[in-house]
Each structure stands twice: as C-alpha cells, then as structure tokens.
Amino acid sequence: MNLKFTKYQATGNDFILIDNRDGKIILSQQQIVQLCDRKFGIGADGLILIEPSDVAPFNVNYYNSDGSQSLCGNGSRAAVSFAASLTLLKDKTSFIAYDGLHDAELMPSGIVRLRMNDTNAVDASREDLFANTGSPHVIRFVNNIQDYPVFEEGKKVRYNDAYKPGGTNVNFVELQDNNALFVRTYERGVENETLSCGTGVTAAALAASTKGYTSPIQIKTLGGELSVTFKKGVNGEFTDIYLIGPAQKVFEGEIVLP
C-alpha cells in the first residue's frame, strides 16, 4: 500500500498529516508506531488523519507515536493549516477532536489561533499542580529550567501511582519577567521530552495564574514561542482559552506500508 503524507511542525512538535476524507485508510497501532519511528519510518511525535465529520467541516483523528489517542494542541494547529491546503477552510473553521468540538482561525501570517475547551480550576492540592486541558497535565514550577533533568523527573511523575491508570504529561515551568514562561514537557504517548506541547503550555499558563500571572501569557519552548489567552472565573474555572502559534509544512512524500 502506498501512503501519501505531508509532514508539519508546530513549534518543533512534528506530525504526519494524512488526508483520509474518503475513509479508505485504516491504520493499525503497529503501523502508526512504525510510521512515527525516526529510524524505520517517517519520524514524528504523532500522526493525524483528516476525516469526515457529520457535525463539523472535518475530524482531526490524532495518534501519539505509540499509537494511543488523545487531544494534541499543536497537532490540532498543524491540522488546521493542512486542512486549509485541502481547501477545507479559508480562515475560520471548526473541527471535531478527541475531546470534542474546537474553533480555530488561520491568520494570513500562518499563525493558528485554536480555541481549547473550557476547564475547571487548577488542582493545587499537591505540591505539583494539575490541570486537564484536553489531556492530563502535571505542572511543576522550577528554577534554572535549561539544566533541569526533564526526562528523568518527567518519567518518574508520568508513571506515578497517583496518576494511574492512564498516567499524565509532565510540564516543568520557569516563571519569567513580563508575564512570560519557559516550559519544557515530558509527553505521555511519546514517552520523552518534546520540543513543544500545546496542551502542556496551555496547562502551564492556567497554572501560572495561581502565581498572579494574567492573560495573555507568552510562552517560550525549545521549539519556539506560543501565547495563551483565557478568562478566569471567580471560582477558578477557565473559559475562552486560546492557544496561539505557528504551524508550518515541512515536506510531503509517499511511503510504502508493508
């Protein structure tokens, strides 16, 4: 089977995008893992199928590199850019993702503004904070983030009994001046640090509001810069959450599936 694909990156988070509007492509978990493998496949943090939807212009079917499914904020931004290349939208659109309906806007500059679903107050009952932004995220505030052992510490928390059975993503956040953050993320499903995580930086921004930070929050990652805007309610709930940043086509190709 010959499979056509397009490779995208969104602040260093990279994805395989596939047009499956005709529904003919059915991939096994093993095939998804192989395609995302950086030595034996195309290589990516995740794979996205653009598929038909009965309630929106399209469906974003996202898989992590281990074949598991979740919401991916950066992947959704890449999917919007890819969908525009398929003439599924001009500027504003909506789509169905793992956690439901999302609105999005593609700016002329290539910046994608993605509306995230509303979420409850940040859980500050433990030393590490927790927020669910479509995917579960632990947030730990640290100093000197450049030298922080993200992989080692992230792996410990990701498999901690407190977050079983599904586990959690883990974000390490350095508070910076001028309402800014530096975020590094250990991603569940990738099982490693990624250059950027959209749901992770969103969770970090919401958690930073407990430290007095206010919307909009500028966020630096190893893969580039993002911004998050939101409204915070009197009971700590969050609405009108937007993840904003670039998404870029890298290349396209065709691969033979066994």
CSV table of C-alpha atoms in Angstrom, one decimal:
chain,number,residue,atom,x,y,z
A,1,MET,CA,0.0,0.0,0.0
A,2,ASN,CA,1.4,3.4,-1.0
A,3,LEU,CA,0.5,6.1,1.5
A,4,LYS,CA,0.7,9.8,0.7
A,5,PHE,CA,1.5,12.1,3.6
A,6,THR,CA,2.5,15.6,4.5
A,7,LYS,CA,4.9,16.5,7.3
A,8,TYR,CA,4.2,19.5,9.5
A,9,GLN,CA,5.8,21.1,12.5
A,10,ALA,CA,4.3,23.4,15.1
A,11,THR,CA,6.9,25.0,17.3
A,12,GLY,CA,9.1,21.9,16.9
A,13,ASN,CA,6.3,19.4,17.6
A,14,ASP,CA,6.2,17.3,14.4
A,15,PHE,CA,3.4,15.4,12.8
A,16,ILE,CA,2.5,13.2,9.9
A,17,LEU,CA,-0.7,14.5,8.2
A,18,ILE,CA,-2.8,12.3,6.0
A,19,ASP,CA,-5.9,13.2,4.0
A,20,ASN,CA,-8.4,10.4,4.8
A,21,ARG,CA,-11.6,12.1,3.8
A,22,ASP,CA,-12.6,9.1,1.6
A,23,GLY,CA,-12.2,6.8,4.7
A,24,LYS,CA,-10.1,4.3,2.8
A,25,ILE,CA,-7.1,4.4,5.1
A,26,ILE,CA,-7.2,2.2,8.1
A,27,LEU,CA,-4.0,2.0,10.1
A,28,SER,CA,-3.2,-0.5,12.8
A,29,GLN,CA,-1.5,0.6,16.0
A,30,GLN,CA,1.7,-1.2,14.8
A,31,GLN,CA,1.6,0.8,11.5
A,32,ILE,CA,1.2,4.1,13.3
A,33,VAL,CA,4.2,3.3,15.6
A,34,GLN,CA,6.3,2.3,12.5
A,35,LEU,CA,5.4,5.5,10.6
A,36,CYS,CA,6.3,7.7,13.6
A,37,ASP,CA,9.6,5.8,14.2
A,38,ARG,CA,12.5,8.2,13.4
A,39,LYS,CA,14.8,5.4,12.2
A,40,PHE,CA,12.5,2.9,10.5
A,41,GLY,CA,9.7,5.2,9.4
A,42,ILE,CA,8.9,8.9,8.5
A,43,GLY,CA,9.5,10.0,12.1
A,44,ALA,CA,7.1,12.2,14.1
A,45,ASP,CA,5.7,12.9,17.6
A,46,GLY,CA,2.3,11.9,16.3
A,47,LEU,CA,0.1,11.1,13.3
A,48,ILE,CA,-3.1,12.9,12.2
A,49,LEU,CA,-5.9,11.7,9.9
A,50,ILE,CA,-8.1,14.3,8.5
A,51,GLU,CA,-11.5,12.6,8.2
A,52,PRO,CA,-15.2,13.5,7.5
A,53,SER,CA,-17.5,14.6,10.3
A,54,ASP,CA,-21.3,14.9,10.5
A,55,VAL,CA,-21.2,17.9,12.8
A,56,ALA,CA,-18.2,20.0,11.6
A,57,PRO,CA,-16.2,20.5,8.4
A,58,PHE,CA,-13.7,17.8,9.3
A,59,ASN,CA,-12.5,15.5,12.1
A,60,VAL,CA,-8.9,15.6,13.5
A,61,ASN,CA,-8.1,12.0,14.4
A,62,TYR,CA,-4.8,12.2,16.4
A,63,TYR,CA,-2.5,9.4,17.4
A,64,ASN,CA,0.6,9.7,19.6
A,65,SER,CA,3.8,8.0,18.4
A,66,ASP,CA,2.9,4.9,20.5
A,67,GLY,CA,-0.5,4.6,18.7
A,68,SER,CA,-2.6,5.9,21.6
A,69,GLN,CA,-5.1,8.6,21.1
A,70,SER,CA,-5.5,12.0,22.8
A,71,LEU,CA,-6.1,15.7,22.2
A,72,CYS,CA,-3.0,17.4,20.8
A,73,GLY,CA,-3.0,21.2,20.8
A,74,ASN,CA,0.0,21.7,18.5
A,75,GLY,CA,-1.2,18.8,16.3
A,76,SER,CA,-4.6,20.5,16.0
A,77,ARG,CA,-2.9,23.7,14.9
A,78,ALA,CA,-1.0,21.8,12.3
A,79,ALA,CA,-4.2,20.0,11.2
A,80,VAL,CA,-5.9,23.4,10.6
A,81,SER,CA,-3.0,24.5,8.4
A,82,PHE,CA,-3.1,21.2,6.5
A,83,ALA,CA,-6.9,21.4,6.1
A,84,ALA,CA,-6.5,24.8,4.6
A,85,SER,CA,-4.2,23.3,1.9
A,86,LEU,CA,-7.1,20.9,1.2
A,87,THR,CA,-9.4,23.9,0.7
A,88,LEU,CA,-11.5,22.8,3.7
A,89,LEU,CA,-11.3,26.4,5.1
A,90,LYS,CA,-10.2,29.9,4.2
A,91,ASP,CA,-9.6,31.5,7.6
A,92,LYS,CA,-12.1,30.4,10.3
A,93,THR,CA,-13.3,26.9,10.9
A,94,SER,CA,-14.3,24.3,13.4
A,95,PHE,CA,-13.5,20.6,13.8
A,96,ILE,CA,-14.0,17.6,16.0
A,97,ALA,CA,-11.0,16.3,18.0
A,98,TYR,CA,-10.6,13.7,20.7
A,99,ASP,CA,-12.2,15.9,23.4
A,100,GLY,CA,-15.0,17.4,21.2
A,101,LEU,CA,-15.6,20.5,19.1
A,102,HIS,CA,-13.0,23.2,18.6
A,103,ASP,CA,-13.0,26.5,16.8
A,104,ALA,CA,-9.9,27.8,15.0
A,105,GLU,CA,-8.6,30.6,12.9
A,106,LEU,CA,-5.8,30.6,10.4
A,107,MET,CA,-4.1,34.1,10.1
A,108,PRO,CA,-2.5,35.3,6.9
A,109,SER,CA,0.9,35.1,8.7
A,110,GLY,CA,0.4,31.3,9.2
A,111,ILE,CA,-0.3,31.7,12.9
A,112,VAL,CA,-3.2,29.4,14.0
A,113,ARG,CA,-5.5,30.5,16.8
A,114,LEU,CA,-7.0,27.4,18.4
A,115,ARG,CA,-9.9,27.6,20.9
A,116,MET,CA,-9.4,25.0,23.7
A,117,ASN,CA,-12.3,23.6,25.7
A,118,ASP,CA,-13.2,25.2,29.0
A,119,THR,CA,-11.7,23.5,32.0
A,120,ASN,CA,-12.1,23.5,35.8
A,121,ALA,CA,-9.9,25.2,38.3
A,122,VAL,CA,-6.3,24.1,38.6
A,123,ASP,CA,-5.8,21.4,41.2
A,124,ALA,CA,-3.3,22.8,43.7
A,125,SER,CA,-3.9,20.1,46.4
A,126,ARG,CA,-0.4,18.6,45.9
A,127,GLU,CA,3.0,20.2,45.6
A,128,ASP,CA,2.8,19.7,41.8
A,129,LEU,CA,-0.2,21.3,40.3
A,130,PHE,CA,-2.6,19.5,37.9
A,131,ALA,CA,-4.9,20.7,35.1
A,132,ASN,CA,-6.8,18.9,32.3
A,133,THR,CA,-6.7,20.8,29.0
A,134,GLY,CA,-8.0,18.0,26.9
A,135,SER,CA,-5.1,15.9,28.1
A,136,PRO,CA,-3.9,15.5,31.7
A,137,HIS,CA,-1.0,17.6,32.8
A,138,VAL,CA,1.1,18.0,35.9
A,139,ILE,CA,2.8,21.4,36.3
A,140,ARG,CA,5.9,21.8,38.4
A,141,PHE,CA,7.5,25.2,38.9
A,142,VAL,CA,11.3,25.0,38.8
A,143,ASN,CA,14.4,27.3,38.6
A,144,ASN,CA,17.1,27.1,36.0
A,145,ILE,CA,15.0,25.1,33.6
A,146,GLN,CA,17.7,24.9,30.9
A,147,ASP,CA,19.6,22.5,33.1
A,148,TYR,CA,16.6,20.7,34.6
A,149,PRO,CA,16.6,16.8,34.2
A,150,VAL,CA,13.2,16.8,32.3
A,151,PHE,CA,13.4,13.3,31.0
A,152,GLU,CA,14.4,11.7,34.3
A,153,GLU,CA,12.0,13.7,36.5
A,154,GLY,CA,9.2,13.6,33.9
A,155,LYS,CA,9.3,9.8,33.7
A,156,LYS,CA,9.0,9.5,37.5
A,157,VAL,CA,5.9,11.6,37.6
A,158,ARG,CA,4.3,10.2,34.4
A,159,TYR,CA,4.2,6.7,35.9
A,160,ASN,CA,3.4,7.8,39.5
A,161,ASP,CA,0.7,5.7,41.2
A,162,ALA,CA,-1.3,9.0,41.8
A,163,TYR,CA,-2.0,9.2,38.1
A,164,LYS,CA,-2.8,5.6,37.2
A,165,PRO,CA,-4.2,4.0,35.1
A,166,GLY,CA,-3.7,6.5,32.2
A,167,GLY,CA,-0.7,8.4,33.5
A,168,THR,CA,-0.1,12.0,32.8
A,169,ASN,CA,2.0,14.5,30.9
A,170,VAL,CA,4.5,16.5,32.9
A,171,ASN,CA,5.4,20.2,32.5
A,172,PHE,CA,8.4,21.9,34.1
A,173,VAL,CA,7.8,25.7,34.2
A,174,GLU,CA,10.1,28.6,34.9
A,175,LEU,CA,8.4,31.9,35.8
A,176,GLN,CA,10.0,34.8,33.9
A,177,ASP,CA,9.5,38.5,33.8
A,178,ASN,CA,6.9,40.4,31.8
A,179,ASN,CA,4.1,37.7,32.2
A,180,ALA,CA,6.2,35.1,30.4
A,181,LEU,CA,7.0,31.4,31.0
A,182,PHE,CA,9.6,28.9,29.8
A,183,VAL,CA,8.0,25.5,29.5
A,184,ARG,CA,9.6,22.0,28.9
A,185,THR,CA,7.3,19.0,28.7
A,186,TYR,CA,7.6,15.2,29.1
A,187,GLU,CA,4.8,13.8,26.9
A,188,ARG,CA,2.8,10.8,27.6
A,189,GLY,CA,2.5,8.7,24.5
A,190,VAL,CA,5.8,9.9,23.1
A,191,GLU,CA,7.5,8.9,26.4
A,192,ASN,CA,10.1,11.6,26.0
A,193,GLU,CA,10.6,15.3,26.1
A,194,THR,CA,9.2,17.1,23.0
A,195,LEU,CA,10.3,20.5,21.7
A,196,SER,CA,6.8,21.8,22.5
A,197,CYS,CA,3.4,20.6,23.7
A,198,GLY,CA,0.3,22.7,23.1
A,199,THR,CA,-1.9,21.3,25.8
A,200,GLY,CA,1.1,21.4,28.1
A,201,VAL,CA,1.8,25.1,27.6
A,202,THR,CA,-1.9,25.8,28.0
A,203,ALA,CA,-1.9,24.0,31.3
A,204,ALA,CA,1.2,25.8,32.4
A,205,ALA,CA,-0.4,29.2,31.6
A,206,LEU,CA,-3.5,28.3,33.6
A,207,ALA,CA,-1.4,27.2,36.5
A,208,ALA,CA,0.7,30.4,36.3
A,209,SER,CA,-2.5,32.3,37.1
A,210,THR,CA,-2.2,30.9,40.6
A,211,LYS,CA,1.1,32.8,40.8
A,212,GLY,CA,-0.5,36.1,39.8
A,213,TYR,CA,0.1,35.8,36.0
A,214,THR,CA,-2.7,37.2,33.8
A,215,SER,CA,-3.8,36.7,30.2
A,216,PRO,CA,-2.2,36.9,27.7
A,217,ILE,CA,0.8,34.8,28.7
A,218,GLN,CA,3.8,34.5,26.4
A,219,ILE,CA,5.5,31.1,26.5
A,220,LYS,CA,8.9,30.0,25.3
A,221,THR,CA,9.6,26.4,24.5
A,222,LEU,CA,12.6,24.7,23.0
A,223,GLY,CA,10.8,24.7,19.6
A,224,GLY,CA,9.6,28.3,19.6
A,225,GLU,CA,7.2,30.7,21.1
A,226,LEU,CA,3.5,30.4,21.8
A,227,SER,CA,0.9,32.5,23.6
A,228,VAL,CA,-2.2,31.5,25.6
A,229,THR,CA,-5.2,33.7,26.4
A,230,PHE,CA,-8.0,32.9,28.8
A,231,LYS,CA,-10.7,34.2,31.1
A,232,LYS,CA,-10.6,33.1,34.8
A,233,GLY,CA,-13.8,32.9,36.7
A,234,VAL,CA,-14.4,33.8,40.4
A,235,ASN,CA,-14.3,30.1,41.3
A,236,GLY,CA,-11.1,29.5,39.4
A,237,GLU,CA,-12.7,28.0,36.3
A,238,PHE,CA,-11.3,28.9,32.9
A,239,THR,CA,-13.2,29.8,29.7
A,240,ASP,CA,-12.3,31.3,26.3
A,241,ILE,CA,-9.0,29.6,26.3
A,242,TYR,CA,-6.9,30.1,23.1
A,243,LEU,CA,-3.6,28.5,22.1
A,244,ILE,CA,-1.9,30.7,19.5
A,245,GLY,CA,1.2,30.0,17.5
A,246,PRO,CA,2.7,29.0,14.1
A,247,ALA,CA,2.3,25.8,12.1
A,248,GLN,CA,4.5,25.0,9.0
A,249,LYS,CA,4.6,22.5,6.3
A,250,VAL,CA,8.0,20.8,6.1
A,251,PHE,CA,7.7,18.4,3.2
A,252,GLU,CA,5.4,15.9,1.5
A,253,GLY,CA,6.0,12.4,0.3
A,254,GLU,CA,4.8,8.8,-0.2
A,255,ILE,CA,5.8,5.7,1.7
A,256,VAL,CA,5.1,2.0,1.1
A,257,LEU,CA,3.3,0.3,4.0
A,258,PRO,CA,4.0,-3.4,4.5
